[in-house]
Coordinates of C-alpha atoms in Angstrom, one line a residue:
Chain A
M2 CA 17.1 -18.7 20.7
M3 CA 15.2 -17.3 17.8
E4 CA 13.3 -19.7 15.6
R5 CA 12.9 -19.3 11.9
P6 CA 9.6 -17.4 11.3
K7 CA 6.7 -19.3 9.8
P8 CA 6.5 -18.6 6.1
D9 CA 3.1 -16.8 6.3
S10 CA 3.8 -14.8 9.5
D11 CA 4.3 -11.1 9.8
A12 CA 7.7 -11.9 11.1
A13 CA 8.6 -13.6 7.9
L14 CA 7.3 -10.8 5.8
I15 CA 9.2 -8.2 7.8
A16 CA 12.4 -10.2 7.6
A17 CA 11.9 -10.5 3.9
S18 CA 11.2 -6.8 3.6
L19 CA 14.7 -6.1 4.8
R20 CA 15.9 -7.4 1.4
D21 CA 12.8 -6.4 -0.6
G22 CA 10.8 -3.5 0.8
G23 CA 7.8 -4.6 -1.2
Q24 CA 7.3 -7.5 1.1
F25 CA 6.1 -5.0 3.7
Y26 CA 2.9 -4.5 1.7
G27 CA 1.8 -7.8 3.1
V28 CA 2.0 -6.4 6.7
F29 CA 0.2 -3.3 5.6
E30 CA -2.6 -5.2 4.0
R31 CA -3.2 -7.4 7.0
H32 CA -3.3 -4.7 9.6
F33 CA -4.2 -1.4 8.0
G34 CA -7.9 -1.9 8.8
L35 CA -7.3 -2.5 12.5
I36 CA -4.8 0.3 12.9
H37 CA -7.1 2.8 11.0
R38 CA -10.0 1.9 13.2
F39 CA -8.0 2.1 16.4
I40 CA -6.8 5.5 15.5
A41 CA -10.2 6.7 14.3
A42 CA -11.6 5.7 17.6
R43 CA -8.9 7.7 19.4
A44 CA -8.3 10.7 17.3
G45 CA -11.4 10.9 15.1
A46 CA -12.1 10.0 11.6
S47 CA -10.7 13.2 10.2
S48 CA -7.2 12.5 11.5
A49 CA -7.2 8.7 11.0
D50 CA -6.1 8.6 7.4
D51 CA -2.9 10.6 8.0
L52 CA -2.1 9.0 11.4
A53 CA -2.7 5.4 10.2
S54 CA -0.5 6.1 7.2
E55 CA 2.2 7.5 9.5
V56 CA 2.1 4.4 11.6
F57 CA 3.1 2.2 8.6
L58 CA 5.7 4.7 7.5
V59 CA 7.3 4.6 10.9
A60 CA 6.9 0.8 11.0
F61 CA 8.6 0.4 7.6
R62 CA 11.5 2.7 8.7
R63 CA 11.9 0.7 11.9
R64 CA 11.4 -2.8 10.6
A65 CA 15.0 -3.7 11.3
D66 CA 14.2 -3.4 15.0
Y67 CA 11.2 -5.8 14.8
D68 CA 11.5 -8.8 17.1
L69 CA 11.3 -11.7 14.7
N70 CA 10.2 -14.0 17.5
A71 CA 6.8 -12.2 17.4
E72 CA 4.8 -13.9 14.6
T73 CA 2.2 -11.2 14.5
A74 CA 3.0 -7.6 14.1
R75 CA -0.2 -6.4 15.6
P76 CA 1.2 -5.5 19.1
W77 CA 4.1 -3.8 17.5
L78 CA 1.9 -1.8 15.1
L79 CA -0.5 -0.9 17.9
G80 CA 2.4 0.2 20.0
I81 CA 3.5 2.5 17.2
A82 CA -0.1 3.7 16.8
V83 CA -0.3 4.6 20.5
R84 CA 2.8 6.7 20.2
V85 CA 1.7 8.3 16.9
V86 CA -1.6 9.3 18.5
A87 CA 0.1 10.6 21.6
A88 CA 2.3 12.7 19.5
H89 CA -0.8 14.0 17.6
F90 CA -2.4 15.0 20.9
R91 CA 0.7 16.7 22.1
G92 CA 0.7 18.7 18.9
Q93 CA -2.9 19.6 19.5
Q94 CA -2.0 20.6 23.0
R95 CA 0.7 22.9 21.8
G96 CA -1.7 24.4 19.3
R97 CA -4.3 25.0 22.1
G98 CA -1.6 26.5 24.3
L99 CA -0.7 28.9 21.6
L100 CA -4.3 29.7 20.9
R101 CA -4.9 30.3 24.6
R102 CA -2.0 32.8 24.7
V103 CA -3.1 34.5 21.6
T104 CA -6.8 34.8 22.6
A105 CA -5.8 35.9 26.1
A106 CA -3.7 38.7 24.6
H107 CA -6.8 39.8 22.7
G108 CA -9.1 39.6 25.7
D109 CA -11.0 36.5 24.4
G110 CA -11.7 34.3 27.4
S111 CA -13.1 31.3 25.5
S112 CA -12.1 27.9 26.7
P113 CA -10.1 25.6 24.4
G114 CA -12.2 22.7 25.5
P115 CA -11.3 19.4 27.2
H116 CA -8.3 17.4 26.2
A117 CA -9.7 14.9 23.8
R118 CA -8.2 11.4 24.2
V119 CA -10.8 9.3 22.6
D120 CA -13.2 10.3 19.8
A121 CA -16.5 11.4 21.4
T122 CA -18.5 10.4 18.4
T123 CA -17.2 6.8 18.9
V124 CA -17.7 6.3 22.6
G125 CA -20.4 8.8 23.4
P126 CA -20.2 11.6 25.9
E127 CA -20.7 9.5 29.1
L128 CA -18.0 7.0 28.3
E129 CA -15.7 9.7 27.0
A130 CA -16.0 11.6 30.2
A131 CA -15.3 8.5 32.2
L132 CA -12.2 7.7 30.0
A133 CA -11.0 11.3 30.4
E134 CA -10.7 10.6 34.2
L135 CA -8.0 7.9 33.5
R136 CA -4.4 8.6 33.5
H137 CA -2.8 8.4 30.1
H138 CA -1.0 5.1 30.6
E139 CA -4.1 3.5 32.1
L140 CA -6.2 4.5 29.1
E141 CA -3.6 3.1 26.7
V142 CA -3.6 -0.3 28.4
L143 CA -7.3 -0.4 28.6
L144 CA -7.9 0.4 24.9
L145 CA -5.1 -1.9 23.7
S146 CA -6.9 -4.7 25.6
A147 CA -10.5 -3.8 24.7
W148 CA -10.0 -2.6 21.1
G149 CA -6.7 -4.0 20.1
E150 CA -7.5 -7.4 21.7
L151 CA -4.0 -7.8 22.9
S152 CA -3.0 -10.1 25.8
Y153 CA -1.2 -8.7 28.8
E154 CA 2.1 -9.9 27.3
E155 CA 1.4 -8.3 24.0
I156 CA 0.4 -5.0 25.6
A157 CA 3.6 -5.2 27.6
A158 CA 5.6 -5.7 24.4
A159 CA 3.7 -2.9 22.6
L160 CA 4.3 -0.4 25.4
R161 CA 7.7 -1.7 26.5
V162 CA 6.7 -2.1 30.1
P163 CA 6.6 -5.1 32.4
V164 CA 3.6 -7.4 32.3
G165 CA 2.9 -6.6 36.0
T166 CA 2.6 -3.0 35.1
V167 CA 0.1 -3.8 32.5
R168 CA -2.0 -5.8 35.0
S169 CA -2.0 -3.1 37.6
R170 CA -2.8 -0.4 35.1
L171 CA -5.6 -2.3 33.6
S172 CA -7.0 -3.1 37.0
R173 CA -6.9 0.5 38.1
A174 CA -8.4 1.7 34.9
R175 CA -11.4 -0.7 35.2
T176 CA -11.9 0.3 38.8
K177 CA -11.9 4.0 38.0
L178 CA -14.2 3.5 35.1
Q179 CA -16.6 1.4 37.2
T180 CA -16.7 4.1 39.7
S181 CA -17.3 6.8 37.2
L182 CA -20.0 5.0 35.3
N183 CA -21.8 2.9 37.9
G184 CA -20.6 3.9 41.3
P185 CA -17.9 2.0 43.4
S186 CA -17.2 -1.6 42.3
T187 CA -18.0 -4.4 44.6
G188 CA -15.1 -6.5 43.1
E189 CA -11.5 -6.7 44.2
P190 CA -9.8 -3.4 45.0
A191 CA -7.2 -2.2 42.6
P192 CA -3.6 -2.7 43.5
L193 CA -2.1 0.2 45.5
M194 CA 1.1 0.3 43.5
E195 CA 2.0 -0.3 40.0
A196 CA 4.3 -3.3 39.7
G197 CA 7.5 -2.8 37.9
E198 CA 7.4 1.0 37.9
Chain B
M10 CA -24.0 -2.7 30.6
S11 CA -20.5 -3.5 31.8
I12 CA -17.4 -1.5 30.9
D13 CA -16.2 -4.1 28.5
E14 CA -19.6 -4.2 26.8
Q15 CA -19.6 -0.4 26.5
L16 CA -16.1 -0.4 25.0
Q17 CA -17.0 -3.2 22.6
A18 CA -20.2 -1.4 21.5
A19 CA -18.2 1.7 20.9
W20 CA -15.5 -0.3 19.0
R21 CA -18.2 -1.9 16.7
R22 CA -19.3 1.6 15.7
V23 CA -15.9 2.4 14.3
P24 CA -16.1 1.9 10.5
E25 CA -13.6 0.0 8.4
P26 CA -11.5 2.2 6.2
S27 CA -12.8 2.6 2.7
P28 CA -11.0 1.3 -0.4
D29 CA -10.0 4.9 -1.2
Q30 CA -8.5 5.3 2.3
F31 CA -6.7 2.0 1.9
R32 CA -5.3 3.0 -1.5
Q33 CA -4.2 6.4 -0.3
A34 CA -2.3 4.9 2.7
R35 CA -0.8 2.2 0.5
G36 CA 0.4 4.8 -1.9
A37 CA 2.1 6.7 0.8
L38 CA 3.8 3.5 2.0
G39 CA 4.7 2.6 -1.6
A40 CA 6.5 5.9 -2.0
A41 CA 8.6 5.0 1.1
I42 CA 9.2 1.4 -0.2
N43 CA 10.1 2.6 -3.7
S44 CA 12.6 5.0 -2.3
S45 CA 14.3 2.3 -0.2
P46 CA 17.2 0.3 -1.7
R47 CA 16.2 -2.4 -4.1
P48 CA 17.4 -6.0 -3.5
A49 CA 20.1 -7.4 -5.7
S50 CA 18.8 -9.4 -8.6
R51 CA 18.3 -13.1 -7.9
R52 CA 19.0 -16.0 -10.1
P53 CA 15.7 -17.7 -10.9
G54 CA 16.7 -21.0 -9.3
R55 CA 17.3 -19.3 -6.0
S56 CA 14.3 -17.1 -6.2
M57 CA 10.8 -17.7 -5.1
V58 CA 9.2 -18.7 -8.3
L59 CA 5.6 -18.9 -9.4
K60 CA 5.1 -21.5 -12.0
V61 CA 2.1 -20.6 -13.9
A62 CA 0.7 -23.4 -16.0
A63 CA -1.3 -22.1 -18.9
S64 CA -3.1 -23.5 -21.8
A65 CA -2.4 -21.7 -25.0
A66 CA -5.6 -19.8 -24.5
G67 CA -5.0 -19.4 -20.9
L68 CA -1.6 -17.8 -21.2
A69 CA -3.1 -14.6 -22.3
A70 CA -5.4 -14.8 -19.4
I71 CA -2.3 -13.9 -17.5
V72 CA -1.4 -11.1 -19.4
G73 CA -0.9 -10.9 -22.9
L74 CA -1.4 -8.9 -25.8
L75 CA -0.1 -10.8 -28.8
V76 CA 0.9 -8.7 -31.7
A77 CA 3.7 -8.3 -34.0
A78 CA 6.9 -10.3 -33.6
L79 CA 10.0 -8.6 -32.1
P80 CA 13.6 -9.4 -32.5
R81 CA 14.8 -12.0 -30.0
G82 CA 17.7 -11.5 -27.7
Q83 CA 16.2 -12.4 -24.3
E84 CA 17.4 -15.9 -24.1
G85 CA 18.7 -17.4 -20.9
V86 CA 18.4 -20.4 -18.6
P87 CA 14.8 -21.1 -17.7
P88 CA 14.1 -20.9 -14.0
A89 CA 13.6 -24.1 -12.0
S90 CA 10.1 -25.1 -11.6
T91 CA 9.7 -24.6 -7.9
T92 CA 8.3 -22.7 -5.1
M93 CA 5.2 -21.8 -3.2
T94 CA 3.8 -20.3 -0.2
S95 CA 0.5 -19.4 1.1
P96 CA -0.7 -16.1 -0.3
S97 CA -1.1 -13.2 2.0
G98 CA -2.9 -10.1 1.0
A99 CA -4.0 -8.9 -2.3
L100 CA -1.3 -7.6 -4.6
S101 CA -1.3 -4.4 -6.5
V102 CA 0.2 -2.5 -9.4
S103 CA 2.3 0.2 -7.9
L104 CA 2.7 1.9 -11.2
L105 CA -0.7 3.3 -10.8
E106 CA 0.1 4.9 -7.5
R107 CA 2.5 7.3 -9.2
P108 CA 1.7 10.5 -11.0
V109 CA 1.5 10.5 -14.8
S110 CA 5.0 11.3 -16.2
P111 CA 5.2 14.5 -18.2
G112 CA 5.5 13.9 -21.9
S113 CA 3.6 10.6 -21.6
P114 CA 2.2 9.7 -25.0
S115 CA -1.3 10.7 -25.8
L116 CA -4.1 8.7 -24.5
P117 CA -6.0 6.3 -26.6
R118 CA -8.6 8.0 -28.8
A119 CA -11.5 6.0 -27.4
V120 CA -10.9 4.9 -23.8
P121 CA -13.3 2.1 -22.8
D122 CA -14.5 4.2 -19.8
D123 CA -17.1 1.7 -18.8
V124 CA -14.3 -0.7 -18.0
V125 CA -11.4 1.5 -17.0
D126 CA -11.0 4.8 -15.1
P127 CA -9.6 7.1 -17.8
A128 CA -8.0 9.3 -15.1
S129 CA -5.8 6.5 -14.0
L130 CA -4.3 5.6 -17.4
R131 CA -0.5 5.3 -17.4
H132 CA 1.6 4.8 -20.5
V133 CA 3.8 1.8 -20.0
V134 CA 5.4 0.9 -23.4
T135 CA 5.1 1.7 -27.1
I136 CA 6.0 -1.1 -29.5
G137 CA 5.8 -0.2 -33.2
S138 CA 2.8 2.0 -33.6
T139 CA 0.9 0.5 -30.7
R140 CA 0.9 2.2 -27.3
Y141 CA 0.1 0.3 -24.1
F142 CA -1.4 1.8 -21.0
A143 CA -2.1 0.5 -17.5
A144 CA -5.2 1.6 -15.7
R145 CA -7.4 0.9 -12.8
G146 CA -10.6 -0.9 -13.6
R147 CA -14.0 0.4 -12.7
L148 CA -14.4 -2.7 -10.4
D149 CA -12.5 -2.1 -7.3
G150 CA -9.2 -4.0 -7.2
V151 CA -9.2 -4.6 -10.9
Y152 CA -6.3 -3.5 -13.1
C153 CA -6.4 -3.2 -16.9
L154 CA -4.0 -3.1 -19.8
V155 CA -5.2 -1.0 -22.7
S156 CA -3.6 -1.0 -26.1
T157 CA -4.2 1.3 -29.1
E158 CA -4.6 0.2 -32.7
P159 CA -6.9 -1.4 -32.2
I160 CA -8.3 -0.2 -28.9
T161 CA -8.2 -3.2 -26.6
D162 CA -8.7 -3.6 -22.9
V163 CA -7.9 -6.6 -20.8
C164 CA -8.5 -6.6 -17.1
G165 CA -7.7 -8.8 -14.1
V166 CA -7.0 -9.0 -10.4
P167 CA -3.4 -9.1 -9.5
G168 CA -3.9 -10.6 -6.1
E169 CA -4.5 -13.8 -4.4
F170 CA -8.2 -13.6 -4.8
G171 CA -8.3 -13.2 -8.5
R172 CA -9.2 -15.8 -11.0
T173 CA -5.8 -15.7 -12.5
G174 CA -3.6 -14.1 -9.8
L175 CA -2.5 -11.7 -12.5
V176 CA -3.9 -9.4 -15.0
A177 CA -6.4 -10.7 -17.6
S178 CA -5.6 -10.9 -21.3
I179 CA -6.4 -11.1 -24.9
T180 CA -5.3 -13.8 -27.3
P181 CA -4.6 -13.1 -31.0
Q182 CA -7.0 -14.4 -33.4
S183 CA -4.2 -15.5 -35.6
P184 CA -0.4 -15.4 -35.5
K185 CA 1.7 -13.0 -37.6
P186 CA 2.9 -14.3 -40.9
N187 CA 6.3 -15.3 -39.5
G188 CA 4.7 -17.1 -36.6
G189 CA 6.3 -14.8 -34.0
R190 CA 4.2 -13.1 -31.3
L191 CA 4.8 -10.5 -28.8
I192 CA 3.3 -10.8 -25.3
V193 CA 2.9 -7.6 -23.4
G194 CA 1.5 -7.8 -19.9
L195 CA 1.0 -6.4 -16.5
V196 CA 2.2 -8.2 -13.5
P197 CA 1.7 -7.4 -9.8
D198 CA 4.3 -5.7 -7.6
G199 CA 7.2 -7.9 -6.6
I200 CA 7.6 -9.7 -9.8
E201 CA 10.9 -9.0 -11.4
E202 CA 11.2 -11.4 -14.4
V203 CA 8.9 -13.3 -16.6
W204 CA 10.1 -16.5 -18.3
V205 CA 8.4 -18.0 -21.3
G206 CA 10.1 -21.3 -22.0
D207 CA 13.8 -20.3 -22.2
L208 CA 13.1 -16.7 -22.9
R209 CA 13.4 -14.1 -20.2
A210 CA 11.9 -10.6 -20.0
S211 CA 12.6 -8.1 -17.3
V212 CA 9.7 -6.3 -15.6
R213 CA 9.7 -2.6 -15.5
D214 CA 6.8 -0.5 -14.3
N215 CA 4.8 -3.6 -13.7
T216 CA 5.1 -4.4 -17.4
F217 CA 6.9 -6.9 -19.5
A218 CA 7.2 -7.5 -23.2
V219 CA 8.5 -10.8 -24.6
D220 CA 8.8 -12.0 -28.1
V221 CA 8.0 -15.7 -28.5
P222 CA 8.0 -18.0 -31.5
Q223 CA 4.6 -19.4 -30.7
V224 CA 2.0 -19.3 -28.0
P225 CA 3.5 -21.1 -25.0
N226 CA 1.6 -23.2 -22.5
A227 CA 3.4 -21.9 -19.4
V228 CA 4.7 -18.7 -18.0
T229 CA 7.0 -18.5 -15.0
L230 CA 7.0 -15.4 -12.8
V231 CA 10.1 -14.7 -10.7
G232 CA 10.2 -12.4 -7.8
P233 CA 9.8 -12.0 -4.1
K234 CA 6.1 -11.6 -4.4
A235 CA 5.6 -14.7 -6.5
P236 CA 4.5 -16.8 -3.5
Q237 CA 1.7 -14.3 -2.8
V238 CA 0.3 -14.7 -6.3
G239 CA -2.1 -17.4 -5.8
N240 CA -5.5 -18.3 -4.4
A241 CA -5.5 -20.3 -1.2
S242 CA -9.1 -21.0 -1.5
R243 CA -8.8 -22.9 -4.7
D244 CA -7.8 -26.5 -4.5
T245 CA -6.7 -26.5 -8.1
W246 CA -3.7 -24.4 -7.4
A247 CA -1.0 -27.0 -6.7
R248 CA 1.4 -26.2 -3.9
G249 CA 4.7 -27.6 -2.9
T250 CA 8.1 -26.8 -1.8
S251 CA 11.3 -26.8 -3.8
G252 CA 14.4 -28.8 -2.9
D253 CA 16.0 -25.8 -1.3
G254 CA 12.9 -25.1 0.8
L255 CA 11.3 -22.3 -1.2
P256 CA 7.6 -22.4 -1.7
T257 CA 5.9 -23.2 -5.0
V258 CA 2.5 -22.8 -6.5
T259 CA 1.2 -23.9 -9.9
V260 CA -1.8 -22.0 -11.0
P261 CA -4.2 -22.6 -13.8
I262 CA -4.6 -19.0 -14.9
A263 CA -7.8 -18.9 -16.9
P264 CA -10.9 -21.0 -17.4
P265 CA -10.8 -23.1 -20.6
G266 CA -12.1 -21.5 -23.7
V267 CA -10.6 -18.0 -23.2
V268 CA -9.7 -16.6 -26.5
I269 CA -7.7 -13.6 -27.1
S270 CA -9.5 -11.2 -29.3
P271 CA -8.7 -7.7 -30.6
N272 CA -12.2 -6.6 -29.8
P273 CA -12.9 -4.5 -26.7
G274 CA -12.8 -6.5 -23.6
G275 CA -15.5 -9.1 -23.1
K276 CA -16.7 -8.9 -26.6
T277 CA -16.3 -11.4 -29.4
D278 CA -17.0 -11.1 -33.0
S279 CA -19.6 -13.6 -34.2
G280 CA -19.8 -13.0 -37.9
S281 CA -20.3 -9.3 -38.1
R282 CA -21.9 -9.0 -34.6
I283 CA -20.3 -8.7 -31.3
I284 CA -21.3 -10.8 -28.3
G285 CA -20.2 -10.2 -24.8
V286 CA -21.1 -9.8 -21.2
R287 CA -19.2 -8.3 -18.3
L288 CA -19.6 -8.5 -14.5
L289 CA -20.0 -4.9 -13.4
A290 CA -20.6 -5.0 -9.7
V291 CA -21.6 -7.1 -6.8
S292 CA -23.2 -5.9 -3.6
A293 CA -24.7 -7.6 -0.5
T294 CA -28.2 -6.9 0.9
P295 CA -29.8 -5.8 3.1
S296 CA -27.0 -3.3 3.6
F297 CA -26.3 -2.8 -0.1
T298 CA -22.6 -2.9 0.6
P299 CA -20.5 -3.1 -2.6
L300 CA -18.1 -6.0 -2.5
S301 CA -14.5 -5.6 -3.3
V302 CA -12.1 -8.2 -4.7
T303 CA -9.7 -7.1 -2.0
G304 CA -12.1 -8.0 0.7
T305 CA -15.2 -6.7 2.4
T306 CA -16.8 -7.1 5.8
I307 CA -20.6 -6.9 6.0
E308 CA -23.1 -7.3 8.8
A309 CA -24.1 -10.8 9.5
V310 CA -27.8 -11.3 8.8
A311 CA -30.0 -14.4 8.6
D312 CA -30.4 -14.4 4.9
P313 CA -27.9 -12.3 3.0
R314 CA -28.5 -11.9 -0.7
W315 CA -26.2 -10.9 -3.5
L316 CA -27.1 -8.2 -6.1
I317 CA -25.1 -8.8 -9.2
E318 CA -25.0 -6.3 -12.1
V319 CA -24.2 -7.6 -15.5
S320 CA -23.7 -5.5 -18.7
N321 CA -24.3 -6.5 -22.2
T322 CA -21.2 -5.3 -24.1
G323 CA -22.4 -6.8 -27.4
D324 CA -24.5 -5.6 -30.3
D325 CA -27.6 -7.6 -29.7
P326 CA -30.1 -8.1 -26.9
L327 CA -29.2 -11.1 -24.7
T328 CA -31.8 -13.3 -23.1
G329 CA -31.6 -15.9 -20.3
V330 CA -28.3 -14.8 -18.9
V331 CA -27.4 -17.2 -16.1
V332 CA -25.5 -15.9 -13.1
T333 CA -24.0 -18.2 -10.5
A334 CA -22.9 -17.1 -7.0
T335 CA -20.9 -19.6 -5.0
W336 CA -20.2 -19.0 -1.3
S337 CA -17.5 -21.1 0.2
Q338 CA -16.0 -21.1 3.7
K339 CA -13.4 -23.4 5.2
A340 CA -15.6 -24.3 8.1
F341 CA -18.2 -25.8 5.8
G342 CA -17.3 -28.5 3.4
S343 CA -19.7 -27.9 0.5
P344 CA -20.2 -24.5 -1.0
V345 CA -23.6 -22.8 -1.1
I346 CA -24.4 -22.2 -4.8
G347 CA -27.2 -19.9 -5.9
R348 CA -28.2 -19.2 -9.5
G349 CA -30.3 -16.5 -11.1
T350 CA -31.3 -15.7 -14.6
I351 CA -31.6 -12.3 -16.2
Q352 CA -34.4 -12.4 -18.7
T353 CA -33.2 -9.7 -21.1
I354 CA -30.3 -7.3 -21.3
E355 CA -30.4 -4.7 -24.1
P356 CA -27.1 -3.9 -25.9
N357 CA -24.9 -1.5 -23.9
R358 CA -27.2 -1.7 -21.0
S359 CA -26.9 -3.5 -17.7
A360 CA -29.3 -5.5 -15.5
T361 CA -29.2 -6.8 -12.0
V362 CA -30.1 -10.1 -10.6
E363 CA -30.6 -11.0 -6.9
I364 CA -29.4 -14.4 -5.7
P365 CA -29.8 -15.8 -2.2
G366 CA -26.7 -16.2 -0.1
P367 CA -26.1 -18.7 2.7
T368 CA -28.5 -18.8 5.5
L369 CA -27.2 -18.2 9.0
D370 CA -26.6 -21.9 9.6
R371 CA -24.4 -22.2 6.5
Y372 CA -21.8 -19.6 7.3
A373 CA -19.5 -18.9 10.2
V374 CA -19.9 -15.4 11.6
G375 CA -16.6 -13.4 11.7
A376 CA -14.7 -16.0 9.6
P377 CA -13.4 -15.2 6.1
G378 CA -15.1 -16.8 3.2
M379 CA -15.2 -16.4 -0.6
L380 CA -18.0 -15.4 -2.9
T381 CA -17.3 -16.3 -6.5
V382 CA -19.6 -14.9 -9.2
E383 CA -19.7 -16.3 -12.7
I384 CA -21.8 -15.3 -15.7
S385 CA -22.4 -18.1 -18.1
P386 CA -21.1 -16.9 -21.5
P387 CA -23.8 -16.3 -24.0
P388 CA -23.5 -18.4 -27.2
G389 CA -20.7 -17.1 -29.3
E390 CA -18.8 -15.2 -26.7
R391 CA -15.2 -16.3 -26.7
N392 CA -13.6 -13.9 -24.3
T393 CA -14.9 -14.8 -20.9
G394 CA -12.1 -13.3 -18.9
N395 CA -14.4 -10.7 -17.4
N396 CA -17.4 -12.9 -16.8
G397 CA -16.6 -13.4 -13.1
A398 CA -14.7 -12.5 -10.1
S399 CA -14.0 -13.7 -6.5
F400 CA -14.8 -11.6 -3.5
P401 CA -13.2 -12.3 -0.1
L402 CA -16.0 -11.6 2.4
T403 CA -16.5 -11.7 6.1
M404 CA -19.9 -11.5 7.7
D405 CA -19.8 -10.3 11.2
F406 CA -22.0 -8.9 13.9
G407 CA -21.7 -5.2 14.5

């Protein structure tokens, strides 16, 4: 059963914004800083303005779908941010593919460069290289945990996957990173299968 | 360094968005919000209402420009005195996010560009021969109302962290011969009606105009954002809940002694001379980070200090200008108060004073606090509405 949201909560603001869109400014003002930083760390400062803005436009359009049991909108907004950034990278990939075909047709053999998934200026080349070894969904879980400061349950809600899947992805991501950066871990081995997938 | 530590170190390097980036994104969201269907108009008794208690002088601190009387015709049932909630987030004036409409009346002849950004001026209403404009203030997060004939500017912060919660004001030196007065003012987004006694005025483009028989001592704002107009950090803002469960807040809107004057903001005639000071900017050392009334995060250091710039907007040199900086944080009961004195400020010039902030043992790292800066009014100054401001501030490692 859904309880009435606390008056100051994001849930209350979002519920009120269904009657009066201006209430949504409150959600924006609370979370824009985090969302902008999260995106800047992923896609770079030059893309962060547009993408962070896009996150809140998407959120405003979809506010009727918000689970009012969730007092804070942070997981929801970070989930949207993850998808907006993914769409941004897919667009870049398509652009690179087109560039590759064009340059190939003109005899230019230059490489389009690695598939950027985190901003190199933020994490540095070593960590960027290690993060690039992760699978996409492992990276998302790791960054939502480390940068978004979400719990397993919140990550699961943000990505719409079971909590067990979050645990296994996070474990695998850490193991891979440990190996890439420092050599094999002496800790517990990562699960062999992803729960819930 | 562990993986988590490396990720955290990387995260700390990611800068906060600038006020311009914030404003730009907010504007884009505002366009989407403004194009969404508006809610149906609410009866005041059923709305979230902000009851603003105001002294006669303080009323204008909310908003007003008092000028000629207008015909009446805005009567109705006064809203119930009710409502409250905890504020969340600074409010804004969406009007200023929109482009200037073509055919907008010409700008004032002499824009007080030390106070307002002339490029942001938006015409809001013309009454008689007087035109009114809204504009962004030079101080981040501040909005101003500018009138012509005479050129007058009044500024304030329409958010929870402001001194008034609304936009600052001017009070008439004397009423019109028939005793009637017109209040014109700016209100934050999400306010739909303004009640003065039993008179009601609708808000359009963040602006209202209401004719009143005399200066009232209370103004009631009605609208879905009314609960957010307030200042949670100030005990003086009484809070409660109405009978039907809606939140209420009663806010003193200006310090005593504010007098509305037709002189340019912050100045007051004293005989034939003008006397006035204005808070121009506040920054924190050692990073020299400008503080914003909408909130700032700075690096936690052992002995932060505040750099406070004050301008002399009057005709004569000022001496011994006392500036007070008060740091308060919920985790600590008593505030940390620092004072500094500026020996001399020449007319139309500014000077900066450095005041010590809290030492590391007097503030909580990573927790929000509030820095309130006040300039003691020089003798003879009557409009003190721009002598101070409050700055939400977090000091954090990073």
